[in-house]
PDB file of C-alpha atoms in Angstrom:
ATOM      1  CA  MET N   1     129.013  58.448  93.739  1.00 49.00           C
ATOM      2  CA  GLY N   2     126.798  60.957  93.063  1.00 56.00           C
ATOM      3  CA  GLU N   3     125.799  63.235  89.860  1.00 64.00           C
ATOM      4  CA  GLN N   4     128.216  66.303  89.269  1.00 68.00           C
ATOM      5  CA  ARG N   5     126.577  68.920  89.828  1.00 69.00           C
ATOM      6  CA  GLN N   6     126.124  71.750  86.683  1.00 74.00           C
ATOM      7  CA  ARG N   7     127.219  75.313  86.672  1.00 81.00           C
ATOM      8  CA  TYR N   8     125.600  78.071  85.084  1.00 81.00           C
ATOM      9  CA  ASN N   9     127.026  81.417  84.585  1.00 84.00           C
ATOM     10  CA  GLU N  10     125.234  84.690  84.994  1.00 86.00           C
ATOM     11  CA  GLU N  11     124.418  85.677  81.562  1.00 86.00           C
ATOM     12  CA  PHE N  12     122.747  82.008  80.776  1.00 84.00           C
ATOM     13  CA  LYS N  13     120.825  82.372  84.014  1.00 84.00           C
ATOM     14  CA  LYS N  14     119.696  85.820  83.072  1.00 83.00           C
ATOM     15  CA  GLN N  15     118.661  84.941  79.709  1.00 83.00           C
ATOM     16  CA  THR N  16     116.974  81.854  80.627  1.00 82.00           C
ATOM     17  CA  VAL N  17     114.984  84.026  82.945  1.00 83.00           C
ATOM     18  CA  ARG N  18     113.997  86.295  80.068  1.00 81.00           C
ATOM     19  CA  PHE N  19     112.979  83.054  77.995  1.00 80.00           C
ATOM     20  CA  ILE N  20     110.486  81.645  80.999  1.00 78.00           C
ATOM     21  CA  GLN N  21     109.274  85.462  81.248  1.00 77.00           C
ATOM     22  CA  GLU N  22     108.253  85.658  77.289  1.00 77.00           C
ATOM     23  CA  GLN N  23     106.869  82.116  77.073  1.00 74.00           C
ATOM     24  CA  THR N  24     103.432  81.014  77.710  1.00 72.00           C
ATOM     25  CA  LYS N  25     104.470  77.563  79.245  1.00 77.00           C
ATOM     26  CA  THR N  26     104.851  76.837  82.830  1.00 80.00           C
ATOM     27  CA  VAL N  27     108.208  76.882  84.605  1.00 83.00           C
ATOM     28  CA  ALA N  28     107.425  73.243  85.407  1.00 85.00           C
ATOM     29  CA  ASP N  29     107.008  72.298  81.369  1.00 84.00           C
ATOM     30  CA  LEU N  30     110.439  74.850  80.553  1.00 82.00           C
ATOM     31  CA  ALA N  31     112.178  73.265  83.315  1.00 84.00           C
ATOM     32  CA  GLU N  32     111.500  69.663  81.701  1.00 87.00           C
ATOM     33  CA  GLU N  33     112.456  70.596  78.525  1.00 84.00           C
ATOM     34  CA  LEU N  34     115.940  72.544  79.628  1.00 83.00           C
ATOM     35  CA  ASN N  35     116.703  69.845  81.748  1.00 86.00           C
ATOM     36  CA  ILE N  36     117.087  71.959  84.802  1.00 86.00           C
ATOM     37  CA  PRO N  37     115.410  71.500  88.354  1.00 87.00           C
ATOM     38  CA  ARG N  38     112.413  73.949  88.764  1.00 88.00           C
ATOM     39  CA  SER N  39     113.521  75.122  92.184  1.00 89.00           C
ATOM     40  CA  THR N  40     116.619  76.306  90.338  1.00 87.00           C
ATOM     41  CA  LEU N  41     114.499  77.939  87.592  1.00 85.00           C
ATOM     42  CA  HIS N  42     112.258  79.273  90.161  1.00 86.00           C
ATOM     43  CA  GLN N  43     115.673  80.903  92.290  1.00 88.00           C
ATOM     44  CA  TRP N  44     116.794  82.447  89.097  1.00 85.00           C
ATOM     45  CA  MET N  45     113.456  83.774  88.583  1.00 83.00           C
ATOM     46  CA  SER N  46     113.530  85.311  92.239  1.00 82.00           C
ATOM     47  CA  GLN N  47     117.139  86.774  91.435  1.00 82.00           C
ATOM     48  CA  TYR N  48     116.639  87.995  87.738  1.00 75.00           C
ATOM     49  CA  ARG N  49     113.262  88.763  87.230  1.00 74.00           C
ATOM     50  CA  GLU N  50     112.790  92.163  85.323  1.00 67.00           C
ATOM     51  CA  LEU N  51     109.383  93.353  84.964  1.00 64.00           C
ATOM     52  CA  LYS N  52     109.302  95.007  81.860  1.00 58.00           C
ATOM     53  CA  ASN N  53     109.615  91.487  80.176  1.00 53.00           C
ATOM     54  CA  GLU N  54     106.260  90.139  81.644  1.00 58.00           C
ATOM     55  CA  PRO N  55     104.093  89.565  78.876  1.00 58.00           C
ATOM     56  CA  ALA N  56     100.772  91.715  79.599  1.00 56.00           C
ATOM     57  CA  ALA N  57      98.661  89.309  77.514  1.00 58.00           C
ATOM     58  CA  ARG N  58      97.874  87.217  80.632  1.00 66.00           C
ATOM     59  CA  ALA N  59      94.438  87.722  82.105  1.00 72.00           C
ATOM     60  CA  ASP N  60      95.386  88.119  85.858  1.00 72.00           C
ATOM     61  CA  ARG N  61      98.013  90.537  84.766  1.00 69.00           C
ATOM     62  CA  VAL N  62      95.661  92.553  82.298  1.00 76.00           C
ATOM     63  CA  ARG N  63      93.035  93.082  85.330  1.00 83.00           C
ATOM     64  CA  GLU N  64      95.800  94.245  87.964  1.00 82.00           C
ATOM     65  CA  LEU N  65      96.909  96.750  85.116  1.00 82.00           C
ATOM     66  CA  GLU N  66      93.114  97.664  84.237  1.00 88.00           C
ATOM     67  CA  ALA N  67      92.811  98.093  88.195  1.00 92.00           C
ATOM     68  CA  GLN N  68      95.599  99.888  88.308  1.00 93.00           C
ATOM     69  CA  LEU N  69      94.437 102.061  85.779  1.00 94.00           C
ATOM     70  CA  ASN N  70      90.717 103.014  86.780  1.00 96.00           C
ATOM     71  CA  GLU N  71      92.434 103.586  90.217  1.00 96.00           C
ATOM     72  CA  MET N  72      94.892 106.326  89.019  1.00 96.00           C
ATOM     73  CA  SER N  73      92.075 108.018  86.828  1.00 97.00           C
ATOM     74  CA  ARG N  74      90.025 108.047  90.004  1.00 97.00           C
ATOM     75  CA  GLN N  75      92.756 109.624  92.019  1.00 97.00           C
ATOM     76  CA  LEU N  76      93.511 111.770  88.496  1.00 97.00           C
ATOM     77  CA  GLN N  77      89.843 113.041  88.738  1.00 97.00           C
ATOM     78  CA  GLU N  78      90.086 114.028  92.372  1.00 97.00           C
ATOM     79  CA  LYS N  79      93.147 115.928  92.041  1.00 97.00           C
ATOM     80  CA  GLU N  80      91.517 118.121  89.037  1.00 97.00           C
ATOM     81  CA  GLN N  81      88.359 118.720  91.334  1.00 98.00           C
ATOM     82  CA  LYS N  82      90.821 119.870  93.861  1.00 98.00           C
ATOM     83  CA  ILE N  83      92.494 122.095  91.742  1.00 97.00           C
ATOM     84  CA  ALA N  84      89.310 123.499  90.043  1.00 97.00           C
ATOM     85  CA  ASP N  85      88.165 124.259  93.560  1.00 97.00           C
ATOM     86  CA  VAL N  86      91.381 125.923  94.852  1.00 98.00           C
ATOM     87  CA  GLU N  87      91.062 128.097  91.646  1.00 98.00           C
ATOM     88  CA  GLU N  88      87.491 129.385  92.623  1.00 97.00           C
ATOM     89  CA  GLU N  89      88.866 129.757  95.809  1.00 97.00           C
ATOM     90  CA  LEU N  90      91.665 132.141  94.825  1.00 97.00           C
ATOM     91  CA  ALA N  91      89.174 134.115  92.357  1.00 96.00           C
ATOM     92  CA  ILE N  92      87.413 134.900  95.126  1.00 96.00           C
ATOM     93  CA  VAL N  93      90.055 135.931  97.459  1.00 96.00           C
ATOM     94  CA  LYS N  94      91.508 138.209  94.739  1.00 95.00           C
ATOM     95  CA  LYS N  95      87.948 139.632  94.521  1.00 94.00           C
ATOM     96  CA  ALA N  96      87.871 140.468  97.832  1.00 93.00           C
ATOM     97  CA  VAL N  97      91.364 141.512  98.254  1.00 93.00           C
ATOM     98  CA  HIS N  98      90.783 144.127  95.221  1.00 90.00           C
ATOM     99  CA  ILE N  99      86.906 145.245  96.807  1.00 89.00           C
ATOM    100  CA  PHE N 100      88.898 145.799 100.295  1.00 88.00           C
ATOM    101  CA  SER N 101      91.788 147.622  99.287  1.00 88.00           C
ATOM    102  CA  LYS N 102      90.210 150.410  97.617  1.00 81.00           C
ATOM    103  CA  PRO N 103      90.651 153.725  99.307  1.00 79.00           C
ATOM    104  CA  LYS N 104      87.566 154.725 101.417  1.00 73.00           C
ATOM    105  CA  ASN N 105      86.512 158.460 100.461  1.00 65.00           C
TER     106      ASN N 105
END
């Protein structure tokens, strides 16, 4: 007769995923330690993963965040330049309205 399948409650699954996210070990290592199949842990990760629990110390995550920061900085500079251009145009229009709205003698 086959082995009895282990059932886990939702809270245990969520805590396990949080634990996995906080570790620097691989899912395979943790699966062995916890005696839970890797496929099950991967399934739980896809269900309960929360990015706020991801460690930012991973090199690929740091590079990703740096690239995102650089892109956002570039976009911010573009927007600031557009604002400066529009403010300059507005000042010119205000002067033109002032000049052309004076009554002619």
